[in-house]
XYZ file of C-alpha atoms in Angstrom:
560
model
C 29.119 173.639 184.637
C 30.180 173.725 180.801
C 32.071 171.071 179.144
C 35.528 171.280 177.433
C 34.090 171.566 173.920
C 32.105 173.989 174.712
C 34.640 176.108 175.958
C 36.499 175.791 172.748
C 36.829 178.737 170.876
C 35.605 178.546 166.946
C 38.963 178.458 164.778
C 39.487 181.637 163.011
C 39.534 181.886 158.628
C 43.196 182.115 156.992
C 43.058 185.385 155.393
C 42.464 183.718 151.536
C 39.473 181.450 153.169
C 36.480 182.837 153.084
C 33.474 181.826 155.068
C 30.378 180.099 152.875
C 28.185 182.328 150.970
C 31.383 185.182 150.983
C 33.480 187.174 148.211
C 37.015 186.165 148.100
C 39.687 188.030 150.248
C 42.054 190.622 148.916
C 44.560 187.681 149.220
C 43.093 184.728 147.228
C 41.984 187.613 144.441
C 45.717 188.645 144.226
C 47.081 184.371 144.136
C 44.418 184.152 141.350
C 45.698 186.905 139.074
C 49.146 186.220 139.286
C 48.508 182.468 138.610
C 46.768 184.089 135.326
C 49.390 186.430 134.886
C 51.720 183.189 134.959
C 49.678 180.621 132.627
C 49.347 183.620 129.865
C 52.930 184.462 129.583
C 54.002 180.794 129.489
C 51.100 180.086 126.662
C 52.773 183.063 125.048
C 56.567 181.712 125.140
C 54.934 178.703 123.705
C 53.943 180.483 120.604
C 56.656 182.174 120.356
C 58.950 179.521 120.723
C 56.636 177.895 117.655
C 56.742 180.735 115.674
C 60.583 180.486 116.075
C 60.758 176.933 114.921
C 58.556 177.485 111.800
C 60.490 180.385 110.968
C 63.663 178.878 111.039
C 62.362 175.730 109.248
C 60.974 178.355 107.075
C 64.229 179.239 106.463
C 66.292 175.574 106.731
C 67.557 175.880 103.222
C 68.079 172.014 103.433
C 65.149 170.339 105.390
C 64.396 168.188 102.622
C 67.865 166.938 102.617
C 67.815 165.335 106.032
C 65.598 163.556 108.834
C 63.921 160.608 109.037
C 63.876 158.577 105.044
C 60.151 159.262 103.666
C 57.881 156.568 103.354
C 56.173 157.671 100.135
C 57.436 155.704 96.818
C 57.856 158.896 94.772
C 60.483 160.311 97.124
C 63.647 160.620 95.591
C 65.334 158.606 98.614
C 63.147 155.471 97.283
C 63.414 155.734 93.245
C 64.135 152.173 92.113
C 66.932 153.582 89.835
C 68.749 154.404 93.043
C 72.492 152.697 92.564
C 73.728 151.827 96.186
C 77.459 151.434 97.178
C 78.950 148.978 99.794
C 81.485 150.651 101.987
C 84.070 148.343 100.839
C 83.795 149.193 97.024
C 84.967 152.568 98.485
C 88.689 151.665 98.999
C 89.051 152.507 95.468
C 86.451 155.176 94.485
C 87.026 158.506 92.219
C 87.654 161.490 93.669
C 84.177 163.407 93.082
C 82.278 160.197 92.635
C 78.776 160.593 93.971
C 77.665 157.414 95.834
C 74.577 156.662 98.262
C 75.662 154.240 101.181
C 73.097 152.246 103.703
C 75.499 152.115 107.097
C 75.918 152.360 110.695
C 76.496 155.683 112.551
C 79.618 154.433 114.635
C 80.166 157.776 115.997
C 78.740 161.586 115.718
C 80.259 164.970 116.892
C 79.544 168.724 116.156
C 82.792 170.370 115.736
C 81.051 173.962 115.569
C 77.464 175.140 114.098
C 78.562 174.871 110.424
C 80.704 171.489 111.051
C 79.846 168.354 111.971
C 81.466 164.856 111.373
C 80.728 161.521 111.075
C 82.618 157.984 111.114
C 80.315 155.242 109.140
C 80.683 151.530 109.714
C 79.403 148.445 107.564
C 80.589 145.278 108.834
C 84.711 145.934 108.843
C 84.997 148.819 106.833
C 84.772 152.427 108.085
C 84.793 155.806 106.680
C 84.675 159.623 107.339
C 81.685 161.525 106.830
C 81.707 165.475 106.827
C 78.963 167.540 107.266
C 79.897 171.399 106.427
C 77.288 174.194 106.213
C 77.027 176.072 102.683
C 78.034 174.196 99.427
C 75.848 173.726 96.157
C 73.327 172.063 98.333
C 73.087 175.235 100.567
C 73.809 172.531 103.973
C 71.618 174.710 106.800
C 73.232 174.881 110.292
C 70.422 172.723 111.631
C 71.259 169.948 109.228
C 74.547 170.211 110.427
C 73.292 170.282 114.328
C 71.020 167.523 113.446
C 73.904 165.000 111.733
C 75.724 165.833 114.892
C 73.137 164.213 117.400
C 71.919 160.675 115.707
C 72.848 158.210 118.048
C 75.766 155.609 117.699
C 74.418 152.566 115.985
C 71.775 154.006 113.964
C 71.415 153.458 110.275
C 71.289 156.046 107.659
C 71.193 156.746 104.411
C 73.728 158.829 103.314
C 74.713 160.458 99.655
C 77.767 162.504 99.151
C 80.873 163.113 96.810
C 83.886 160.844 97.133
C 86.609 163.262 98.528
C 90.251 163.117 99.418
C 91.326 164.252 102.686
C 94.393 166.646 103.280
C 95.413 164.081 105.313
C 94.610 160.106 105.727
C 91.793 159.416 108.462
C 93.045 157.569 111.036
C 90.340 156.772 112.859
C 88.629 155.219 110.024
C 89.833 151.941 107.297
C 89.054 153.845 104.452
C 91.536 156.348 105.257
C 92.577 157.764 101.375
C 89.151 159.118 101.062
C 85.785 161.016 102.392
C 82.224 161.675 102.132
C 80.756 165.022 102.121
C 77.105 164.948 102.421
C 74.690 166.305 99.802
C 71.340 163.796 101.429
C 71.140 161.825 104.967
C 68.330 160.151 105.981
C 67.775 158.094 109.366
C 66.400 154.604 108.024
C 66.671 153.173 111.983
C 67.448 154.982 114.735
C 69.166 153.019 117.617
C 68.671 153.953 121.904
C 70.791 156.828 122.952
C 71.919 154.631 125.799
C 73.436 150.672 124.698
C 74.637 147.965 127.377
C 77.880 147.882 125.965
C 79.853 150.009 123.308
C 80.392 148.133 120.170
C 84.039 150.330 120.260
C 84.765 149.182 123.739
C 84.643 145.079 121.955
C 87.358 146.166 119.310
C 89.638 145.030 122.450
C 90.168 141.424 123.307
C 88.498 140.392 126.850
C 89.883 139.257 129.865
C 91.272 135.768 129.647
C 89.634 135.443 132.972
C 86.120 136.877 133.462
C 86.596 137.128 137.196
C 89.039 140.335 136.058
C 86.025 142.035 135.187
C 85.208 142.237 138.517
C 88.566 143.411 140.096
C 88.917 146.442 137.509
C 86.599 148.091 135.801
C 88.790 149.508 132.859
C 91.897 149.606 131.653
C 95.433 151.339 132.201
C 94.046 153.568 129.325
C 90.620 154.177 131.279
C 88.667 152.026 128.924
C 85.959 150.084 130.248
C 86.619 146.373 130.199
C 84.297 144.565 128.635
C 84.395 140.459 129.923
C 83.514 137.587 127.499
C 80.316 136.604 129.236
C 78.936 140.234 129.340
C 79.724 140.029 125.060
C 78.180 136.649 124.727
C 75.418 138.210 126.534
C 74.999 141.180 124.183
C 75.850 139.309 120.841
C 74.424 141.354 118.873
C 76.410 144.389 119.732
C 79.817 142.510 120.129
C 80.023 141.280 116.575
C 79.128 144.324 114.828
C 82.601 145.385 115.840
C 85.082 145.188 112.684
C 87.302 142.483 114.593
C 84.297 140.670 115.005
C 82.791 141.106 111.473
C 86.110 140.006 110.365
C 86.297 136.909 111.895
C 83.048 135.577 111.320
C 83.808 136.613 107.214
C 87.105 134.934 107.491
C 84.763 131.909 108.753
C 82.148 131.870 105.831
C 85.524 131.945 103.678
C 86.972 128.762 105.061
C 82.976 127.609 103.986
C 83.028 128.876 100.934
C 86.540 127.683 100.100
C 85.876 124.193 101.354
C 82.747 123.936 99.150
C 85.007 125.520 96.386
C 87.270 122.651 96.799
C 85.045 119.826 97.157
C 83.111 120.670 93.902
C 86.168 121.239 91.760
C 87.121 117.354 92.997
C 83.465 116.043 91.860
C 82.124 115.554 95.004
C 78.422 116.062 95.713
C 76.443 118.184 98.628
C 74.349 115.647 100.198
C 72.216 116.539 103.888
C 71.665 115.027 106.589
C 69.499 113.913 109.586
C 69.798 116.028 113.035
C 67.988 113.473 114.929
C 67.889 109.876 114.769
C 65.817 107.216 116.762
C 68.569 105.748 119.140
C 70.786 106.262 120.993
C 73.702 105.110 118.255
C 77.109 107.084 118.706
C 77.480 108.119 122.910
C 75.584 106.078 124.852
C 74.488 108.170 127.931
C 76.205 111.300 125.979
C 73.696 112.000 123.925
C 70.706 114.692 123.978
C 67.358 113.103 124.223
C 64.269 115.382 122.932
C 60.536 114.468 122.537
C 59.309 113.178 118.964
C 55.974 113.292 118.781
C 55.110 110.195 121.178
C 58.337 108.740 121.104
C 62.223 109.707 121.556
C 64.255 111.270 119.410
C 67.977 111.967 119.806
C 70.289 114.968 118.042
C 73.132 113.580 116.399
C 76.374 114.068 116.954
C 77.517 113.448 113.670
C 76.828 112.609 110.627
C 78.985 109.599 109.460
C 76.562 106.742 109.466
C 74.931 108.741 106.872
C 78.440 109.988 104.923
C 79.151 105.833 104.659
C 75.402 105.020 103.515
C 75.300 107.634 100.560
C 78.673 105.990 99.782
C 76.885 102.862 99.702
C 74.012 103.961 97.542
C 76.929 104.867 95.206
C 77.100 108.629 95.358
C 81.219 107.736 95.629
C 81.900 111.514 96.643
C 80.095 113.001 99.363
C 80.436 116.366 101.302
C 78.518 118.027 103.813
C 77.794 120.694 106.501
C 76.863 119.548 110.381
C 75.567 121.208 112.927
C 76.700 118.748 115.740
C 75.892 117.920 119.284
C 78.115 116.973 121.657
C 77.590 115.863 125.334
C 80.828 115.515 127.518
C 81.007 116.320 131.262
C 79.840 119.043 132.693
C 82.159 122.164 132.346
C 82.639 125.149 130.672
C 85.723 123.956 128.918
C 83.228 121.554 127.068
C 81.833 122.840 123.822
C 78.799 120.859 123.491
C 77.763 122.454 119.981
C 80.134 122.565 116.865
C 80.090 123.089 112.833
C 81.041 120.286 110.913
C 82.700 120.197 107.127
C 82.664 116.746 106.482
C 83.687 114.200 103.336
C 83.480 110.840 102.059
C 85.040 108.840 99.183
C 85.599 105.736 97.815
C 89.108 104.509 98.088
C 90.439 102.602 94.750
C 93.672 101.429 96.241
C 95.182 102.696 99.622
C 93.573 105.143 102.024
C 96.456 107.291 101.768
C 94.429 108.710 98.948
C 91.573 109.892 101.395
C 94.591 111.265 103.686
C 96.360 113.220 100.642
C 93.440 114.550 99.750
C 92.312 115.352 103.239
C 96.142 117.594 103.248
C 95.806 118.852 100.332
C 92.182 120.987 100.827
C 93.615 121.854 104.435
C 96.647 123.551 102.428
C 94.433 125.050 100.022
C 91.718 126.558 102.624
C 94.630 128.121 104.663
C 97.005 129.344 100.932
C 94.301 130.831 99.885
C 93.264 132.380 103.488
C 97.027 133.744 103.643
C 96.947 135.076 99.544
C 94.055 136.118 98.794
C 93.631 139.965 99.225
C 90.365 140.017 101.004
C 91.297 137.231 103.467
C 94.512 139.336 103.782
C 92.929 142.323 104.227
C 90.035 140.779 107.396
C 93.283 138.692 108.717
C 95.143 142.065 109.386
C 92.074 143.250 111.028
C 92.052 140.770 113.533
C 95.299 140.781 113.796
C 95.073 144.472 115.433
C 93.147 143.379 118.194
C 94.808 139.584 118.541
C 98.278 139.475 117.372
C 99.915 136.733 115.983
C 96.930 135.766 113.636
C 98.410 135.969 110.312
C 101.186 134.243 111.442
C 100.220 130.591 110.948
C 103.037 128.719 109.464
C 102.913 126.234 106.367
C 105.912 123.831 104.681
C 107.355 126.060 102.246
C 107.085 123.116 99.268
C 103.245 122.643 100.420
C 103.546 119.299 101.181
C 102.023 118.407 104.013
C 104.107 117.010 107.117
C 103.201 113.672 107.733
C 104.359 111.308 111.049
C 103.268 107.970 112.145
C 101.017 108.166 116.040
C 104.675 106.337 117.275
C 106.695 108.855 115.839
C 104.526 111.363 117.561
C 105.264 109.311 120.952
C 108.533 109.112 120.191
C 109.149 112.878 119.672
C 106.923 113.395 122.690
C 109.747 110.836 125.141
C 112.916 112.413 123.344
C 111.322 115.797 124.772
C 111.208 114.332 128.324
C 107.361 114.274 128.166
C 106.594 110.850 128.802
C 103.504 108.990 127.017
C 102.577 105.351 126.112
C 102.960 103.470 123.049
C 99.359 102.696 122.553
C 97.612 105.164 124.587
C 95.673 108.416 123.628
C 97.427 111.286 123.688
C 95.899 114.008 126.215
C 95.423 117.691 125.053
C 98.552 118.554 127.268
C 100.320 116.381 125.154
C 99.285 116.809 121.776
C 100.057 120.963 122.136
C 103.576 119.964 123.689
C 103.850 118.118 120.426
C 102.635 121.060 118.681
C 105.223 123.102 119.803
C 108.332 120.462 118.967
C 106.634 120.503 115.736
C 106.753 123.666 114.871
C 110.654 123.984 116.405
C 111.888 120.766 114.398
C 109.754 121.392 111.169
C 108.786 125.195 111.049
C 105.261 124.153 110.352
C 101.652 124.340 112.687
C 100.208 122.183 110.282
C 100.822 118.549 110.559
C 99.324 115.068 110.229
C 99.257 112.043 112.205
C 98.964 108.789 111.218
C 98.002 105.154 112.063
C 96.680 105.406 115.917
C 96.536 102.502 117.975
C 92.983 100.588 116.958
C 91.741 100.865 120.808
C 91.427 104.127 120.949
C 89.366 104.348 117.358
C 85.663 104.278 117.000
C 84.380 100.428 116.038
C 84.076 101.552 111.732
C 87.526 102.209 111.937
C 89.338 99.359 109.532
C 92.273 97.759 111.473
C 95.769 97.874 109.802
C 95.779 94.510 107.726
C 99.604 94.377 108.644
C 99.059 95.189 112.051
C 95.702 94.879 113.695
C 97.189 96.681 116.577
C 97.141 99.978 114.689
C 94.330 101.679 111.973
C 93.960 103.125 108.905
C 93.260 106.136 110.381
C 94.784 109.901 111.169
C 94.095 113.128 112.510
C 94.833 116.531 111.014
C 96.214 118.645 113.619
C 96.844 123.268 113.776
C 98.865 124.866 116.287
C 98.709 121.468 118.205
C 95.436 120.828 118.180
C 93.041 118.392 116.350
C 90.555 120.029 113.552
C 90.314 116.592 112.020
C 89.771 113.061 112.877
C 89.420 110.436 109.505
C 89.920 106.986 108.515
C 89.187 104.265 106.124
C 85.776 102.819 107.247
C 84.728 98.898 107.753
C 82.688 98.065 104.587
C 82.784 94.532 104.950
C 79.497 93.312 106.604
C 80.629 90.430 108.940
C 83.828 92.527 109.867
C 81.917 95.396 110.932
C 79.177 93.308 112.827
C 82.272 91.431 114.578
C 84.229 94.807 115.149
C 80.771 96.085 116.671
C 80.110 92.991 119.262
C 83.416 93.439 120.580
C 83.117 97.078 120.687
C 83.601 98.315 124.453
C 80.562 98.344 125.860
C 79.294 95.695 123.257
C 76.453 96.896 120.219
C 74.236 94.982 118.689
C 74.690 95.430 114.847
C 70.527 93.794 114.588
C 68.812 96.960 116.896
C 66.878 98.954 115.666
C 69.658 101.808 115.971
C 71.411 100.226 113.805
C 70.522 97.830 111.597
C 69.786 100.395 109.125
C 73.244 101.143 109.315
C 74.631 97.764 108.924
C 72.321 96.990 106.095
C 74.072 99.695 103.910
C 76.547 96.915 104.122
C 75.434 93.839 103.826
C 74.241 94.634 100.432
C 77.783 95.335 99.195
C 79.496 98.691 99.733
C 82.598 100.104 97.675
C 85.991 100.807 99.817
C 85.980 104.387 101.738
C 87.318 106.988 104.189
C 86.503 110.313 104.932
C 86.715 112.685 107.625
C 85.238 115.934 109.911
C 86.705 118.767 109.723
C 85.945 121.036 113.188
C 85.068 124.768 111.330
C 84.854 126.820 114.225
C 88.148 124.898 115.285
C 90.018 125.606 111.862
C 89.180 129.233 112.578
C 90.355 129.382 116.011
C 93.964 128.193 115.417
C 93.946 129.701 112.250
C 93.669 132.833 113.962
C 95.177 131.740 117.278
C 92.431 132.806 119.055
C 92.548 131.770 123.340
C 89.140 130.436 123.289
C 86.335 128.649 120.674
C 83.620 131.441 121.566
C 85.096 133.730 119.999
C 84.770 131.783 116.285
C 81.450 130.711 117.468
C 78.235 133.133 116.718
C 75.899 131.927 118.832
C 78.298 130.071 121.597
C 76.175 126.542 123.223
C 78.324 125.218 126.643
C 76.661 123.870 129.917
C 76.470 127.838 131.052
C 74.827 129.319 127.799
C 71.372 128.682 125.971
C 70.958 132.548 124.690
C 70.828 134.388 122.483
């Protein structure tokens, strides 16, 4: 009997298949012919496209006026004699003045095949650029199209003529002029898709980042970008005009500080950022490995300023990058920039206090009166209303209260405060509001703090040892500087260190170089340490110190 496999019928080949050794079927030949025809048409189409592209390029009358920046050293775009203009200079430009600028594409759009617009941005300045077909340079439609397609945040070099628009350009800070393009070259192309848009950073972030999870757009449909997202993308965030203005003002404060110090005979010094012993905060310091031993990041340049006075430098100042470690929590800001000074006292410590008051008034008045700072403050005020309303006494004499008078004002206004207890942050803010209402000033100083709440190197009041020759400066009810007359007598300093809580050993490795400075004789002196970030924050009325810090560091952030 035949098996099941023997009864299986042979399979019939498909029409386009052939048996081994036989010629292709008719269907197979038709299929091959169609594929060949399709490939020939595609090749012909590519050839026609290439020819059309070549024809268009050959007819592009302005192909040498745009595109990627030529790299040849002989290129007209790279001539050494070329003069570049900053956008900031164009507020007072002349009609038909030819200028060359390097700037970012803030946005670009094609109005028609004959017309495109670009807004260029440099720092906090913007200007509209017009690309129109024709003209003396025979601008082509290809050039118009190319310009309108440049991705935002790309860097370009533009040469053009300054023109007055028919109406002020409300979308640009330079509203009274625009540029009519003659040449434009791409220096650096930005990615087409960005994690955040710079224009979205021109609005304040939500006060609470959790709000971003609840709503992705605001009432006008614009994306909400929270603070955490901005800090994660700080490169793009700081390009926003408001942030450019904030950090230009920070630079201005630093320059004003240096200007005042130099005019008054101070020397700029530099202090180490690591020490060999945890001298300033005990457990509240950052330990690092230093070759085969331990080191600690300095929390302030205090000891080094005083040692400089013992070196007979008389008046010194420095910029310090300091780190503090306190209890965990995002409200603890660990890294800050300090503006420190120390000076010899001739007769009374109020020489130092008065100098510090004059310094702060000089800085604030300069921010309020110098045209460039006024313009920058206006940029910030457009986003953070109230940035320009910081109040000083009309006669520019700082309001000075004693600690006891500050406590009395709190108690009189129903806020309980102890005579020798340190003020809490809430009490300080409340006192700031009381003083603003009573004296119409956002800046004031408080003198004669209780000795128990000041560092061991603070000199007690000779007439009342429970008080000290120390002071704090405040802006909008928050501290921006702490200072004092220092103990300059070696025996008194050692005694106060041993009475400190916890006791400190003046002869230990961490302190002996500091205390030796006074053993060898040191002039009476005092000084203070200003917080640069805090001055900027409170002058502008910003709600978060991270807005006033280029690269913030807190318990949750070590990057970027």
